Short mmCIF file of C-alpha atoms in Angstrom, two decimals:
data_model
loop_
_atom_site.label_atom_id
_atom_site.label_comp_id
_atom_site.label_asym_id
_atom_site.label_seq_id
_atom_site.Cartn_x
_atom_site.Cartn_y
_atom_site.Cartn_z
CA MET A 1 1.44 -7.66 -2.09
CA GLU A 2 -1.55 -7.62 -0.63
CA GLY A 3 -4.13 -4.21 -0.50
CA LEU A 4 -4.04 -3.94 -4.14
CA SER A 5 -6.67 -4.79 -6.32
CA VAL A 6 -8.33 -4.28 -9.47
CA ALA A 7 -12.43 -2.93 -9.89
CA ASP A 8 -14.43 -2.67 -12.64
CA ALA A 9 -16.59 0.21 -12.01
CA ASP A 10 -19.83 2.53 -13.85
CA LEU A 11 -19.24 6.09 -13.79
CA VAL A 12 -20.40 9.41 -15.14
CA VAL A 13 -18.17 12.59 -14.87
CA TYR A 14 -19.69 15.92 -15.33
CA LEU A 15 -17.62 18.41 -17.00
CA HIS A 16 -18.48 22.47 -17.71
CA PRO A 17 -19.98 22.98 -22.04
CA SER A 18 -16.94 24.87 -22.46
CA LYS A 19 -15.00 21.59 -22.13
CA SER A 20 -17.15 20.11 -24.95
CA SER A 21 -14.36 20.28 -27.78
CA LYS A 22 -11.68 18.12 -25.80
CA VAL A 23 -14.28 15.82 -23.99
CA SER A 24 -11.73 13.06 -23.31
CA GLN A 25 -8.72 15.45 -21.85
CA ALA A 26 -10.89 17.04 -19.29
CA ILE A 27 -11.95 13.39 -18.42
CA LEU A 28 -8.78 12.56 -17.60
CA ARG A 29 -8.18 15.30 -16.23
CA GLU A 30 -11.14 14.70 -13.83
CA LEU A 31 -9.49 11.21 -12.67
CA SER A 32 -6.53 12.42 -12.87
CA SER A 33 -7.42 14.76 -9.69
CA SER A 34 -8.78 11.79 -7.90
CA LEU A 35 -5.26 10.21 -7.78
CA PHE A 36 -3.55 9.17 -4.45
CA LYS A 37 -6.08 10.08 -2.88
CA PHE A 38 -8.68 7.85 -0.51
CA ASN A 39 -12.06 7.49 -2.17
CA GLU A 40 -14.85 6.17 -0.71
CA ALA A 41 -16.60 5.40 -3.32
CA PHE A 42 -13.83 2.81 -4.72
CA GLY A 43 -12.60 2.06 -1.23
CA GLY A 44 -9.93 3.21 -1.59
CA VAL A 45 -6.89 5.10 -3.08
CA LEU A 46 -6.78 5.34 -6.77
CA LEU A 47 -3.61 4.39 -7.74
CA ALA A 48 -4.45 3.87 -11.84
CA TYR A 49 -7.29 3.61 -14.56
CA ASP A 50 -7.93 3.19 -18.01
CA VAL A 51 -11.33 4.27 -19.30
CA ASN A 52 -13.58 3.55 -21.85
CA ILE A 53 -15.94 6.37 -22.73
CA LEU A 54 -19.22 4.85 -23.34
CA ASP A 55 -21.42 7.84 -24.42
CA LYS A 56 -21.16 9.48 -28.07
CA GLN A 57 -23.50 12.08 -26.81
CA ALA A 58 -23.18 13.52 -23.48
CA LYS A 59 -26.66 14.13 -20.90
CA ILE A 60 -27.22 17.99 -20.49
CA LEU A 61 -27.70 19.02 -16.91
CA SER A 62 -30.37 21.59 -15.67
CA GLY A 63 -29.42 24.16 -13.51
CA VAL A 64 -27.30 27.76 -13.07
CA HIS A 65 -23.98 26.04 -14.94
CA PRO A 66 -25.14 23.49 -17.75
CA TYR A 67 -23.12 20.80 -16.76
CA PHE A 68 -22.98 17.25 -18.90
CA GLY A 69 -22.53 14.11 -17.70
CA VAL A 70 -19.94 11.21 -19.64
CA ARG A 71 -20.52 7.68 -19.37
CA LEU A 72 -17.71 5.23 -18.55
CA LYS A 73 -16.26 2.55 -18.56
CA ALA A 74 -13.46 2.35 -15.90
CA ASN A 75 -10.50 -0.31 -14.63
CA LEU A 76 -8.97 0.70 -11.80
CA LEU A 77 -5.96 -0.36 -10.02
CA LEU A 78 -6.81 0.77 -6.23
CA PHE A 79 -5.36 0.58 -2.94
CA SER A 80 -6.63 -0.65 0.30
CA PRO A 81 -5.04 -1.92 3.33
CA LYS A 82 -6.10 -3.56 5.95
CA SER A 83 -5.80 -4.17 9.64
CA ASP A 84 -3.36 -7.70 9.53
CA MET A 85 -2.60 -7.09 5.77
CA LEU A 86 1.17 -8.03 4.76
CA LEU A 87 2.57 -5.05 2.63
CA GLU A 88 5.66 -3.90 1.20
CA GLY A 89 7.46 -1.24 1.59
CA LYS A 90 10.85 0.62 1.73
CA VAL A 91 12.72 2.34 4.95
CA VAL A 92 13.77 5.38 4.24
CA LYS A 93 14.31 6.43 7.93
CA LEU A 94 15.89 4.17 11.24
CA SER A 95 16.42 5.03 14.95
CA GLN A 96 16.22 2.90 18.08
CA GLU A 97 12.45 4.08 18.87
CA SER A 98 11.53 3.45 15.40
CA ILE A 99 11.24 2.58 11.84
CA HIS A 100 9.49 4.89 8.94
CA VAL A 101 9.01 3.29 5.41
CA ILE A 102 7.62 4.23 2.76
CA ILE A 103 4.45 2.40 0.71
CA LEU A 104 4.52 2.71 -2.87
CA GLY A 105 5.74 5.90 -3.05
CA PHE A 106 3.56 7.84 -1.63
CA SER A 107 1.98 6.42 1.45
CA SER A 108 4.17 6.16 4.64
CA ALA A 109 3.94 3.41 7.60
CA ILE A 110 6.18 3.68 10.95
CA ILE A 111 6.80 0.93 13.17
CA THR A 112 7.25 1.43 16.52
CA ALA A 113 9.81 -0.04 19.24
CA GLU A 114 7.09 -1.72 20.90
CA ASN A 115 6.23 -3.53 17.41
CA ILE A 116 9.20 -4.37 17.02
CA ARG A 117 10.20 -8.46 18.05
CA ARG A 118 12.78 -9.33 20.35
CA GLU A 119 14.81 -11.17 17.65
CA PHE A 120 15.74 -7.56 16.59
CA LYS A 121 18.38 -6.22 18.38
CA TYR A 122 19.29 -2.28 17.94
CA LYS A 123 22.68 -1.25 16.81
CA THR A 124 25.04 1.20 15.45
CA LYS A 125 27.51 -0.43 12.96
CA ASP A 126 29.88 1.91 11.02
CA ASN A 127 27.88 5.21 11.95
CA GLU A 128 24.74 3.13 10.33
CA GLU A 129 21.80 2.35 12.64
CA LEU A 130 19.99 -0.67 11.96
CA PHE A 131 18.01 -3.49 13.31
CA ALA A 132 20.35 -7.55 13.05
CA SER A 133 18.15 -10.33 13.79
CA ARG A 134 19.74 -12.27 16.82
CA SER A 135 19.04 -16.04 15.27
CA HIS A 136 19.65 -14.95 11.89
CA LYS A 137 23.00 -12.33 11.50
CA ARG A 138 22.04 -11.61 8.03
CA HIS A 139 18.78 -10.79 8.33
CA VAL A 140 18.90 -7.07 8.93
CA ILE A 141 17.03 -3.58 8.44
CA LYS A 142 18.61 -0.12 7.55
CA VAL A 143 18.13 2.09 5.73
CA GLY A 144 17.51 1.49 1.88
CA THR A 145 16.25 -2.07 2.81
CA MET A 146 12.65 -3.37 1.88
CA ILE A 147 10.73 -4.62 4.31
CA ARG A 148 7.60 -7.06 4.54
CA PHE A 149 5.08 -5.72 7.52
CA LEU A 150 1.46 -6.82 9.05
CA VAL A 151 -0.89 -3.54 9.18
CA LYS A 152 -2.11 -2.56 12.49
CA SER A 153 -4.34 0.40 11.27
CA PHE A 154 -4.28 3.21 8.00
CA ASP A 155 -5.22 6.69 8.49
CA GLU A 156 -7.14 6.98 5.48
CA GLU A 157 -7.33 11.06 5.48
CA ILE A 158 -3.09 11.45 5.82
CA LEU A 159 -2.87 7.64 4.43
CA HIS A 160 -0.33 6.54 6.85
CA ILE A 161 -0.06 3.20 8.62
CA ILE A 162 0.62 1.76 11.79
CA GLY A 163 2.67 -1.26 11.52
CA SER A 164 4.39 -4.29 13.01
CA LEU A 165 7.45 -6.49 12.93
CA MET A 166 5.99 -9.04 15.38
CA PRO A 167 4.90 -11.86 13.50
CA ALA A 168 7.88 -14.18 12.02
CA CYS A 169 6.58 -13.77 8.44
CA THR A 170 7.67 -10.43 9.09
CA GLY A 171 11.53 -8.24 7.81
CA SER A 172 13.77 -7.88 4.53
CA ILE A 173 11.99 -9.16 1.60
CA ARG A 174 15.12 -10.23 0.57
CA TRP A 175 16.10 -12.69 3.64
CA LEU A 176 12.29 -13.30 3.69
CA ASP A 177 12.08 -15.10 0.63
CA ARG A 178 15.68 -16.57 0.22
CA ASN A 179 14.78 -18.56 3.65
CA SER A 180 11.00 -19.02 4.64
CA GLU A 181 8.86 -21.49 2.96
CA GLU A 182 5.62 -20.27 1.95
CA ILE A 183 5.13 -16.68 3.22
CA SER A 184 1.94 -15.46 1.90
CA GLU A 185 -0.18 -18.51 3.09
CA PHE A 186 0.87 -18.32 7.17
CA ASP A 187 -1.95 -18.67 9.97
CA ARG A 188 -3.88 -15.40 10.43
CA SER A 189 -4.99 -17.07 13.44
CA ALA A 190 -1.46 -17.94 15.08
CA THR A 191 -0.26 -14.75 13.52
CA LYS A 192 -2.70 -12.25 16.07
CA SER A 193 -1.60 -15.07 18.90
CA THR A 194 1.71 -14.75 18.30
CA ASP A 195 1.69 -10.91 18.46
CA ARG A 196 -0.68 -10.79 21.72
CA GLU A 197 2.07 -12.78 23.30
CA TRP A 198 4.52 -10.47 22.27
CA GLN A 199 2.53 -7.32 23.51
CA GLU A 200 1.60 -8.73 26.80
CA ASP A 201 5.28 -10.16 27.07
CA LYS A 202 6.78 -6.92 26.43
CA THR A 203 4.24 -5.01 29.35
CA VAL A 204 5.37 -7.28 31.58
CA ASP A 205 9.01 -6.35 30.84
CA GLU A 206 8.42 -2.61 30.09
CA GLY A 207 10.73 -3.01 28.01
CA ALA A 208 3.78 7.96 -11.77
CA THR A 209 2.14 9.39 -15.15
CA PRO A 210 -1.90 8.79 -15.65
CA LEU A 211 -1.41 7.68 -18.92
CA SER A 212 0.84 5.04 -18.30
CA TYR A 213 -1.58 3.39 -16.05
CA ASN A 214 -3.03 1.01 -18.20
CA ASN A 215 0.48 -0.67 -18.30
CA HIS A 216 0.43 -0.89 -14.43
CA ILE A 217 -3.43 -2.84 -13.97
CA GLN A 218 -2.70 -5.41 -16.92
CA LYS A 219 1.06 -5.69 -15.00
CA PHE A 220 -0.80 -6.98 -12.06
CA LYS A 221 -3.15 -8.63 -13.65
CA LYS A 222 -0.66 -11.28 -14.93
CA ARG A 223 0.88 -10.83 -12.03
CA ARG A 224 -2.57 -11.82 -9.86
CA ILE A 225 -2.93 -15.00 -12.78
CA SER A 226 0.73 -16.00 -11.91
CA GLU A 227 0.27 -16.00 -8.20
CA ASP A 228 -3.13 -18.02 -8.36
#
């Protein structure tokens, strides 16, 4: 999935003198407070971290409260979705007007009817709402389906994404992986053009725990290496 990256960072964490006897715990607590929040300095949402304390002796800062700074070398796993990226998530709610998705267990996305390509038809089967492909009967999207979709916009403050199922490379991941070839290498310009054509056509018709994060970072690195 796009939008995930690993970054190396040199940080300074400022701690109160009362934390001097438990520096490592205090540092982890400070970093944990930044998890699953958009951080402008990092340029994304912090998902995981692995730190190495560089200073053996902290530097006392002058002021009313003599905080001390500890230098760190950190390995960060970031989530930075941008327009035209492909993301993956689980459908948690579906209606004729929209599809609601959860990404990585914390960020939400909505795909409204005008951003769902005409290939998909809304229907109810056995009291279950779903979108079924008119071209491929096995290509179905319903609650619980893992889907791949295109990012149209990302609200950094509330971590909410507006998505699109216009490109042919989007839909049920299970079906796409079985039937599509080289989806990850699709032509961006062609995708944008297709998206615009669909929009114009429609206008006419109106119609996890912090201490385990090092494992997540290593797994992501291995995945990136295997993909390259």
